[in-house]
Short mmCIF file of C-alpha atoms in Angstrom, two decimals:
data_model
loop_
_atom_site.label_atom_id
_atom_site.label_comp_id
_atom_site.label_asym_id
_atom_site.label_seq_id
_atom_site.Cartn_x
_atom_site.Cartn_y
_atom_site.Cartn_z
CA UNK A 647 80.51 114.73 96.43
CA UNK A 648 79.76 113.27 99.80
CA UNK A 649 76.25 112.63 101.24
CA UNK A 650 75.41 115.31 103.65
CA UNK A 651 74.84 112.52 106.68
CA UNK A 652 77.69 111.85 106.56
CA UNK A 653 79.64 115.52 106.97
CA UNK A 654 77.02 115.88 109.87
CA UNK A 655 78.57 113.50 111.46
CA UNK A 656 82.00 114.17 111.12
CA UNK A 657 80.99 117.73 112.62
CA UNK A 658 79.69 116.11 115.66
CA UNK A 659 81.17 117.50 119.12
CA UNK A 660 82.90 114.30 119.89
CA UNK A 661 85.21 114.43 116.70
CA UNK A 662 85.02 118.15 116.00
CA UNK A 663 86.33 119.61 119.53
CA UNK A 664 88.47 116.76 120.17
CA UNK A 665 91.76 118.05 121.89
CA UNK A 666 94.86 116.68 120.33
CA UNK A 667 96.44 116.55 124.11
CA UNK A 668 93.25 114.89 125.61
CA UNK A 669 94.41 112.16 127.50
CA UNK A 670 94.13 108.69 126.45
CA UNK A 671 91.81 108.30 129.41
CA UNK A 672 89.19 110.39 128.37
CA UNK A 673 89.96 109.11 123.98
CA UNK A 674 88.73 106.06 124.04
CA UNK A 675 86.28 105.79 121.79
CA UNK A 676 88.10 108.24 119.36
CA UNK A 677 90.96 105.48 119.63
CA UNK A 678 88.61 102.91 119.54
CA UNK A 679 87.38 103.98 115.69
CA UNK A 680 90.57 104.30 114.95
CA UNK A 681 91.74 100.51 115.82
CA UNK A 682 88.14 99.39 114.29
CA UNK A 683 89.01 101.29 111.11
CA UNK A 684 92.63 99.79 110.56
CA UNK A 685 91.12 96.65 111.49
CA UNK A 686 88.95 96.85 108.39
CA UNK A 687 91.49 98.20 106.10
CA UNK A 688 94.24 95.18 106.97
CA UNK A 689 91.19 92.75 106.36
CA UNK A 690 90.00 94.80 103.06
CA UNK A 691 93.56 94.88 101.89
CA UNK A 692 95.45 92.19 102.76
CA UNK A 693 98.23 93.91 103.89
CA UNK A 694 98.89 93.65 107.70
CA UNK A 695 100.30 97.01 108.37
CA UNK A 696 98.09 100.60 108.22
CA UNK A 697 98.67 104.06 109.22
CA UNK A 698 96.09 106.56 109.18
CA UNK A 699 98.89 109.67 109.44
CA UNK A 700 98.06 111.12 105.86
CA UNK A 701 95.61 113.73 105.29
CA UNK A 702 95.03 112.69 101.78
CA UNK A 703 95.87 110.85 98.72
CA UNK A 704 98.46 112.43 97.65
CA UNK A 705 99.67 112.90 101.06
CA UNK A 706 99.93 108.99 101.64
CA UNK A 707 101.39 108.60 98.03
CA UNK A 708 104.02 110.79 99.80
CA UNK A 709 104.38 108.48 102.96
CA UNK A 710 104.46 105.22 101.15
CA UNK A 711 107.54 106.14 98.28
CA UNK A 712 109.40 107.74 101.50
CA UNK A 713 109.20 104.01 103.54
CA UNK A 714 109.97 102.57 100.11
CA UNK A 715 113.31 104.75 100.03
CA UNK A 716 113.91 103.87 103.85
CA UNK A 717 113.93 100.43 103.39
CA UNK A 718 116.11 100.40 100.10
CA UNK A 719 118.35 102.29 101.87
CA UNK A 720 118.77 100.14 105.26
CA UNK A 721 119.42 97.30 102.62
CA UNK A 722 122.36 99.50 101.39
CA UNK A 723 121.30 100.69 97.86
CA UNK A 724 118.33 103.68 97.90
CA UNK A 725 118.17 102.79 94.11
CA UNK A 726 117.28 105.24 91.70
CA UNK A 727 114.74 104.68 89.40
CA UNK A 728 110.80 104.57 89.97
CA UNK A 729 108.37 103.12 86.98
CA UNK A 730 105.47 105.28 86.59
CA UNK A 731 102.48 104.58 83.72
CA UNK A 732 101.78 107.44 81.23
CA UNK A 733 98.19 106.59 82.51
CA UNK A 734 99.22 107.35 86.04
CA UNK A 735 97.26 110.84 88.37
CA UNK A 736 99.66 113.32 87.92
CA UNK A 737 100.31 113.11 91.62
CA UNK A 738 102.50 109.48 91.24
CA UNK A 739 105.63 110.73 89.79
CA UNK A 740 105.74 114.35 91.31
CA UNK A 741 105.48 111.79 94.28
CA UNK A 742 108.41 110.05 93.50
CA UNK A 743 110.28 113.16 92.42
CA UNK A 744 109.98 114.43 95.58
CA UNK A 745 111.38 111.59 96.73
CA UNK A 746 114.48 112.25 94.61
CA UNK A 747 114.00 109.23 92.34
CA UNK A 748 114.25 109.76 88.41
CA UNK A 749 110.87 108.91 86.51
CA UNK A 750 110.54 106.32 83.71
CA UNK A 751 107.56 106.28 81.69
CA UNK A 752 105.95 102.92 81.34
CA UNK A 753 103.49 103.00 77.70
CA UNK A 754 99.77 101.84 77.76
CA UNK A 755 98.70 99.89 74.88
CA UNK A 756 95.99 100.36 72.45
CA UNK A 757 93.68 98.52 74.85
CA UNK A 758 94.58 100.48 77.65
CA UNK A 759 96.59 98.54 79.92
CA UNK A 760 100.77 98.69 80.79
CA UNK A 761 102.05 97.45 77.88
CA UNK A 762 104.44 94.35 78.63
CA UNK A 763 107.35 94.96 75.62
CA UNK A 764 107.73 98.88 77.42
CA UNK A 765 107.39 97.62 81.54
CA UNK A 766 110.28 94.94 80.27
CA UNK A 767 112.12 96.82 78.44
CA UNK A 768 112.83 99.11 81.62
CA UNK A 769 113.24 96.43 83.75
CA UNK A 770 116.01 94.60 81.74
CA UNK A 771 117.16 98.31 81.26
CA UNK A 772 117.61 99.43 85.06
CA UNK A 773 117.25 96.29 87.04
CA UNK A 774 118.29 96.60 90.15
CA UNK A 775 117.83 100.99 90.58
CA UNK A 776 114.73 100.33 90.45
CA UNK A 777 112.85 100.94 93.26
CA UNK A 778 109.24 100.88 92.55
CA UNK A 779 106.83 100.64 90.25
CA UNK A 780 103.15 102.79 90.90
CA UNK A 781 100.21 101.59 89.14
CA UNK A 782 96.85 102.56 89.46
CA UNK A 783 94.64 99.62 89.47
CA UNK A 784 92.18 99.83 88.33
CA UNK A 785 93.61 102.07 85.85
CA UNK A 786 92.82 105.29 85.23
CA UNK A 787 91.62 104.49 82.45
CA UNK A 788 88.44 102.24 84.59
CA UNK A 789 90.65 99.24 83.46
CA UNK A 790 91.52 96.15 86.26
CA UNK A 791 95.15 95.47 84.82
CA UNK A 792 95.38 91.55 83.82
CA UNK A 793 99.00 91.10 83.94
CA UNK A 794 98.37 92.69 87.33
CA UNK A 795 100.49 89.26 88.93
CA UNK A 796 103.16 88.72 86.12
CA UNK A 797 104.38 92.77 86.79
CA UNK A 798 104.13 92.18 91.07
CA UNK A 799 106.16 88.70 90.47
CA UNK A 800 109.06 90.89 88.07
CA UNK A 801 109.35 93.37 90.79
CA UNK A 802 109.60 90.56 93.64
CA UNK A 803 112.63 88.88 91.84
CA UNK A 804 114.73 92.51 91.35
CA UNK A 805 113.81 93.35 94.77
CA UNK A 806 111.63 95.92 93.51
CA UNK A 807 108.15 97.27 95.53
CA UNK A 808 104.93 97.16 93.85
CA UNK A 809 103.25 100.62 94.94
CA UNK A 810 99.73 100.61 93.77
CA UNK A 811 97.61 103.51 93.94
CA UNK A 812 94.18 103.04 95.36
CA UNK A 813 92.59 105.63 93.79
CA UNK A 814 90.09 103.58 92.76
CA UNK A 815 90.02 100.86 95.01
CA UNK A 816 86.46 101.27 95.96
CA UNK A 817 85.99 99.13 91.95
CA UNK A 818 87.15 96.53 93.81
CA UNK A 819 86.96 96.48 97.40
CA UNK A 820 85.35 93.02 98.91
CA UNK A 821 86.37 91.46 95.64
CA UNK A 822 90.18 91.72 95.63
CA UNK A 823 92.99 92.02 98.41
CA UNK A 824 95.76 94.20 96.97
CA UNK A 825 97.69 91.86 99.02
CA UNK A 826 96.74 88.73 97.74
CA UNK A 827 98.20 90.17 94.39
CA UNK A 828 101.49 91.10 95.40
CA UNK A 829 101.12 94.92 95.94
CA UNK A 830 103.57 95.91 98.77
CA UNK A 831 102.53 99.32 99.20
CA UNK A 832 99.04 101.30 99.19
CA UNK A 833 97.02 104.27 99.87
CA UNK A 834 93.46 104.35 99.77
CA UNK A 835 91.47 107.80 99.46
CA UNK A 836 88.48 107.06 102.02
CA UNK A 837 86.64 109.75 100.39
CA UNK A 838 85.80 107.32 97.70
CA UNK A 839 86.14 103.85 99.18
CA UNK A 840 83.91 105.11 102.28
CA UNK A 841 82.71 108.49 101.49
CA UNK A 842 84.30 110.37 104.06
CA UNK A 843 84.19 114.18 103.73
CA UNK A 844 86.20 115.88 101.28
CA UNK A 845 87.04 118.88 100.80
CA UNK A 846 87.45 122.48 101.83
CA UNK A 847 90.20 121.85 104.52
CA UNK A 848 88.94 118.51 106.16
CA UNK A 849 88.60 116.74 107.44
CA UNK A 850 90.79 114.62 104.52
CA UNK A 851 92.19 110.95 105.08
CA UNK A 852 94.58 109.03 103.13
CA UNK A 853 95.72 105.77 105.02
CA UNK A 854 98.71 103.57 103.90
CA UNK A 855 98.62 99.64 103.69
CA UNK A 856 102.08 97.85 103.40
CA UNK A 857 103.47 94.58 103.87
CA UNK A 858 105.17 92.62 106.93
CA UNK A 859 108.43 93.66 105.18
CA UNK A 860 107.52 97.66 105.33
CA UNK A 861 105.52 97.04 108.94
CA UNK A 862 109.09 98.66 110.92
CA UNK A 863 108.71 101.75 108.37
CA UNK A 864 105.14 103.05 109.46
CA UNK A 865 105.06 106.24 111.42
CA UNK A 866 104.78 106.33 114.40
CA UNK A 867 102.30 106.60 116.78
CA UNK A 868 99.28 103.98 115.95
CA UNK A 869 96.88 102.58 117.88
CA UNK A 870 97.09 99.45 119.46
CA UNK A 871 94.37 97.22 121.98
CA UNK A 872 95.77 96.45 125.21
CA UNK A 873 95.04 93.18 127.32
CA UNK A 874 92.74 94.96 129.27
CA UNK A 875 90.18 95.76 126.21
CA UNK A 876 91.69 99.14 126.24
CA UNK A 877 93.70 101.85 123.26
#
């Protein structure tokens, strides 16, 4: 799944027998990576805020529907309803489930994509309890979603977050910023976008990308560069 260089190097000393209590002193250059990687993934995605907590997919699917509930509910409504495609991993609406919000199934058309009459229908349906909508793009299906804009600009104006599920962002990194499209929340699985091991306990990634508006939701701690050049 992974080229073998690369879980060679994730079993180096450095990373491998790193202490979890080693001072920051003696961390830099883990910290270092760290900053240089969120550094790429705010420029890659468009979004300026990135948290490298998850340990997987799913696992960041988890963290961004939970800042998505947070932030409905400092605004005084937690809403109740999250849109999910039928074409969606299995993982999106146990993921919102978890998360205590009701699933509605969104229909894909014959040609594969979110078919407009359903994703309408809901949202004249439930308006404002609805608090997301997760799409995979592109699709499960291997499908870039061309109404993509019209569905983030429909959320906007309910107050609605676009979660999209980056899966399969790798189709599309360099080409497309998630941000530039509207997407307000996003995990990427690095063991497809960058090949990072995968697998058999570890060691497993799943960073989250969210706009300025979710930037006060991110867990806490990330790393930051100091005046002084230093993490």
């Amino acid at each position: 799944h992974n080229p073998r260089l690369n879980e060679k190097l994730a079993r180096l000393e450095g990373f491998s027998n790193l202490h979890p209590l080693q001072s920051e002193e003696h961390s830099q250059g883990a910290l270092e990576l760290i900053y240089q990687l969120t550094d790429w993934l705010k420029k890659l995605s468009g979004l300026p805020g990135v948290t490298l907590d998850p340990a997987a997919g799913a696992h960041g699917e988890l963290t961004g529907m939970m800042m998505i509930r947070k932030a409905h509910e400092a605004k005084g409504n937690p809403r109740k309803v999250v849109l999910v495609p039928d074409s969606a991993h299995g993982t999106n609406p146990a993921t919102a489930a978890t998360c205590k919000y009701t699933i509605v199934t969104i229909k894909t058309g014959e040609d594969g994509m979110v078919d407009m009459d359903d994703f309408n229908h809901a949202i004249q349906t439930h308006g404002e309890d609805i608090a997301a909508f997760m799409l995979t793009n592109p699709s499960t299906c291997g499908l870039f979603e061309p109404n993509v804009k019209v569905i983030a600009d429909t959320l906007h104006s309910i107050g609605a977050y676009f979660y999209c599920d980056g899966a399969n962002f790798n189709a599309i990194v360099g080409k497309v910023k998630p941000g530039d499209i509207g997407v307000g929340v996003m995990q990427i699985n690095l063991h497809k976008t960058f090949s990072t091991p995968h697998g058999g306990g570890g060691p497993g990634s799943g960073p989250v990308m969210v706009a300025e508006e979710l930037v006060p939701y991110l867990p806490i701690p990330y790393v930051e560069q100091k005046e002084d050049g230093t993490f």
